[in-house]
Short mmCIF file of C-alpha atoms in Angstrom, two decimals:
data_model
loop_
_atom_site.label_atom_id
_atom_site.label_comp_id
_atom_site.label_asym_id
_atom_site.label_seq_id
_atom_site.Cartn_x
_atom_site.Cartn_y
_atom_site.Cartn_z
CA MET A 6 73.08 16.55 154.07
CA ARG A 7 71.81 14.69 157.21
CA HIS A 8 72.79 11.06 157.72
CA PRO A 9 69.47 9.05 157.64
CA ARG A 10 70.62 6.34 160.09
CA LEU A 11 71.70 8.79 162.82
CA TRP A 12 68.51 10.78 163.33
CA PRO A 13 66.45 7.97 165.10
CA ALA A 14 69.22 7.77 167.70
CA VAL A 15 68.99 11.53 168.21
CA ALA A 16 65.20 11.21 168.81
CA ALA A 17 65.81 8.63 171.50
CA VAL A 18 68.30 10.91 173.23
CA VAL A 19 65.75 13.74 173.19
CA ALA A 20 63.22 11.55 175.03
CA ALA A 21 65.74 10.38 177.61
CA LEU A 22 67.97 13.36 178.27
CA GLY A 23 66.01 16.36 177.15
CA VAL A 24 66.33 19.08 174.54
CA VAL A 25 69.67 20.59 175.65
CA VAL A 26 71.69 17.44 175.07
CA ALA A 27 69.87 16.77 171.80
CA VAL A 28 70.70 20.23 170.48
CA ALA A 29 74.36 19.66 171.27
CA LEU A 30 74.31 16.36 169.39
CA VAL A 31 72.56 17.92 166.41
CA LEU A 32 75.29 20.57 166.19
CA VAL A 33 77.98 17.90 166.26
CA LEU A 34 76.31 15.66 163.70
CA SER A 35 75.12 18.38 161.30
CA PRO A 36 77.45 19.18 158.38
CA LYS A 37 79.56 22.32 158.86
CA ALA A 38 78.78 25.42 156.86
CA PRO A 39 81.36 26.10 154.17
CA GLN A 40 84.08 28.48 155.30
CA PRO A 41 84.89 31.57 153.19
CA ALA A 42 87.98 31.20 151.04
CA VAL A 43 91.09 32.94 152.39
CA PRO A 44 92.65 35.14 149.73
CA PRO A 45 96.26 34.30 148.99
CA SER A 46 98.90 36.55 150.49
CA PRO A 47 100.53 38.93 148.00
CA VAL A 48 103.92 37.81 146.73
CA ALA A 49 106.64 39.89 148.33
CA THR A 50 109.25 41.61 146.19
CA ALA A 51 112.49 39.65 146.28
CA VAL A 52 115.25 41.65 147.97
CA VAL A 53 118.90 40.66 147.95
CA THR A 54 121.44 42.69 149.86
CA THR A 55 124.67 40.81 149.29
CA GLY A 56 126.75 39.69 146.36
CA SER A 57 126.83 41.01 142.82
CA LEU A 58 124.68 40.68 139.71
CA PRO A 59 125.45 39.53 136.18
CA ALA A 60 125.98 42.16 133.51
CA ALA A 61 122.88 44.05 132.32
CA LYS A 62 122.70 47.53 130.83
CA PRO A 63 121.10 50.26 132.93
CA ALA A 64 117.75 51.51 131.65
CA SER A 65 116.70 54.15 134.18
CA LEU A 66 117.92 56.16 137.15
CA THR A 67 115.92 57.57 140.05
CA ILE A 68 117.40 59.66 142.86
CA PRO A 69 114.43 60.79 144.98
CA ALA A 70 116.40 63.15 147.24
CA ILE A 71 117.41 65.44 144.35
CA GLY A 72 114.49 64.87 141.99
CA VAL A 73 116.23 62.78 139.33
CA ARG A 74 114.03 60.55 137.12
CA ALA A 75 115.80 59.55 133.91
CA GLU A 76 114.80 56.95 131.32
CA GLY A 77 116.64 55.63 128.30
CA LEU A 78 120.21 55.94 129.53
CA ARG A 79 122.77 56.53 126.78
CA ASP A 80 126.01 54.56 126.28
CA LEU A 81 129.14 56.68 126.80
CA GLY A 82 132.69 55.91 125.74
CA LEU A 83 135.91 57.91 125.72
CA THR A 84 136.84 60.90 123.57
CA PRO A 85 139.99 60.70 121.38
CA ASP A 86 141.98 62.40 124.15
CA GLY A 87 140.84 59.85 126.73
CA ALA A 88 138.18 61.89 128.54
CA LEU A 89 134.74 60.55 129.40
CA GLU A 90 132.13 61.39 126.77
CA VAL A 91 129.22 63.56 127.87
CA PRO A 92 125.50 63.22 127.08
CA PRO A 93 124.20 65.23 124.09
CA ASP A 94 121.64 67.28 126.05
CA ALA A 95 120.69 68.52 129.50
CA THR A 96 118.34 65.76 130.58
CA THR A 97 120.04 62.58 129.33
CA VAL A 98 122.01 60.41 131.76
CA GLY A 99 124.81 58.30 130.30
CA TRP A 100 126.47 55.05 131.35
CA PHE A 101 130.20 54.58 130.78
CA THR A 102 130.43 51.27 128.94
CA GLY A 103 134.08 50.83 129.86
CA ALA A 104 133.08 50.26 133.50
CA PRO A 105 130.88 47.52 135.03
CA SER A 106 127.13 47.69 134.68
CA PRO A 107 125.27 48.76 137.85
CA GLY A 108 125.12 45.78 140.19
CA GLU A 109 128.24 44.02 138.90
CA ALA A 110 131.32 43.95 141.10
CA GLY A 111 133.28 47.16 140.65
CA PRO A 112 132.32 50.80 140.15
CA ALA A 113 129.57 51.50 137.61
CA VAL A 114 129.75 55.07 136.27
CA LEU A 115 126.79 57.28 135.34
CA ALA A 116 127.29 60.85 134.13
CA ALA A 117 125.07 63.82 133.25
CA HIS A 118 125.32 67.59 132.87
CA VAL A 119 124.92 70.08 135.69
CA ASP A 120 123.48 72.37 133.01
CA TYR A 121 123.59 72.54 129.23
CA GLN A 122 122.91 75.53 126.98
CA HIS A 123 121.22 77.40 129.84
CA VAL A 124 119.01 74.41 130.73
CA PRO A 125 119.39 72.79 134.19
CA GLY A 126 120.95 69.36 133.79
CA ALA A 127 119.82 66.00 135.14
CA PHE A 128 122.59 66.24 137.77
CA SER A 129 122.10 69.94 138.58
CA ARG A 130 121.64 69.06 142.27
CA LEU A 131 124.16 66.24 142.54
CA LYS A 132 126.30 68.31 144.91
CA ASP A 133 123.36 68.34 147.35
CA LEU A 134 123.30 64.54 147.81
CA ARG A 135 124.03 63.39 151.34
CA PRO A 136 125.30 60.09 152.78
CA GLY A 137 122.44 57.68 153.39
CA GLU A 138 120.36 58.83 150.40
CA GLN A 139 119.63 56.38 147.60
CA ALA A 140 120.08 56.04 143.85
CA ARG A 141 117.92 53.39 142.13
CA VAL A 142 119.10 51.99 138.81
CA GLY A 143 116.61 50.03 136.71
CA ARG A 144 118.33 47.37 134.60
CA THR A 145 117.33 45.78 131.31
CA ASP A 146 117.00 42.38 133.05
CA GLY A 147 114.06 43.71 135.08
CA ARG A 148 115.96 44.13 138.35
CA THR A 149 116.49 47.39 140.22
CA ALA A 150 119.87 47.92 141.85
CA VAL A 151 119.54 50.15 144.91
CA PHE A 152 122.67 52.06 145.92
CA THR A 153 123.21 54.06 149.11
CA VAL A 154 125.42 57.15 148.96
CA TYR A 155 128.34 57.23 151.36
CA ARG A 156 130.43 60.13 150.04
CA VAL A 157 130.17 63.21 147.78
CA ASP A 158 133.32 65.08 146.74
CA ARG A 159 134.36 67.88 144.40
CA TYR A 160 137.66 67.78 142.54
CA ALA A 161 139.51 70.17 140.28
CA LYS A 162 139.48 68.70 136.76
CA ALA A 163 143.21 69.26 136.61
CA ALA A 164 143.64 66.96 139.63
CA PHE A 165 140.85 64.45 139.03
CA PRO A 166 141.52 61.26 141.10
CA THR A 167 141.06 58.72 138.30
CA ASP A 168 142.09 55.69 140.35
CA ARG A 169 139.79 56.54 143.24
CA VAL A 170 136.78 57.06 140.96
CA TYR A 171 137.33 54.33 138.36
CA GLY A 172 139.53 51.86 140.27
CA ASP A 173 138.31 48.34 141.00
CA THR A 174 136.24 47.63 144.09
CA ALA A 175 135.49 44.22 145.59
CA GLU A 176 131.75 44.92 145.86
CA PRO A 177 129.29 46.57 143.46
CA GLU A 178 129.46 50.36 143.69
CA LEU A 179 128.19 53.37 141.76
CA ARG A 180 129.78 56.66 140.73
CA LEU A 181 127.63 59.62 139.72
CA ILE A 182 129.63 62.32 137.94
CA THR A 183 128.90 65.87 136.77
CA CYS A 184 130.61 69.24 136.51
CA GLY A 185 130.82 71.77 139.31
CA GLY A 186 132.71 74.63 140.85
CA ALA A 187 133.41 77.88 139.02
CA PHE A 188 132.50 78.33 135.35
CA ASP A 189 135.35 79.39 133.05
CA ARG A 190 133.80 81.60 130.37
CA ALA A 191 136.96 81.55 128.28
CA SER A 192 136.83 77.79 127.79
CA GLY A 193 133.07 77.37 128.26
CA ASN A 194 133.65 74.69 130.89
CA TYR A 195 133.36 74.24 134.64
CA LEU A 196 136.65 73.88 136.44
CA ASP A 197 135.67 71.04 138.77
CA ASN A 198 133.86 67.70 138.85
CA VAL A 199 131.37 66.54 141.47
CA VAL A 200 131.43 62.80 142.22
CA ALA A 201 128.97 60.89 144.40
CA TYR A 202 130.05 57.47 145.68
CA ALA A 203 127.48 54.79 146.56
CA LYS A 204 127.40 51.10 147.49
CA LEU A 205 124.89 48.45 146.44
CA THR A 206 122.59 47.77 149.40
CA ALA A 207 119.62 45.99 147.81
CA VAL A 208 118.38 44.40 144.60
CA GLU A 209 114.68 44.38 143.80
CA ALA A 210 113.31 41.84 141.35
#
């Protein structure tokens, strides 16, 4: 809205100085057009790359490099003879509850079959993982723990390095375990285990 007391002064300026100066004064004195609203910037995903997380059960596992997408991870314990339990079918991934949860300090352990009753298992391609590739573990607290693989080994079951796989680590790590090597038809079992080692490199909230 124009200010009623200012416009007579503008008219006087027009008579004395001409139209050019008057136009400039009108532009200065006229109210500014409303500016378009600036949309708010999207909120970035929080990423943390150091430290450890509180305990929270794993809910999902994604390993893009080998095509793993597993939901509803199953709790695993130990068998009566002290061996790690195995999932009940080919596609289920299990979490060993006797180890830390993924993101806590120490080595979290996830296991799945390489195959089961002639069906390819969730970890059928675990041996193909390479250092630098990622495993993403969704947790029940809504966070995603991102681990980067740094080593993949195969061990004879008779010489499995329990301390190296399950032993404490200062930082959060992940172990992915399945069977491998030759298949012994007499026992119905593979002779080796494949273990992928990974370190926590990011946490997405």
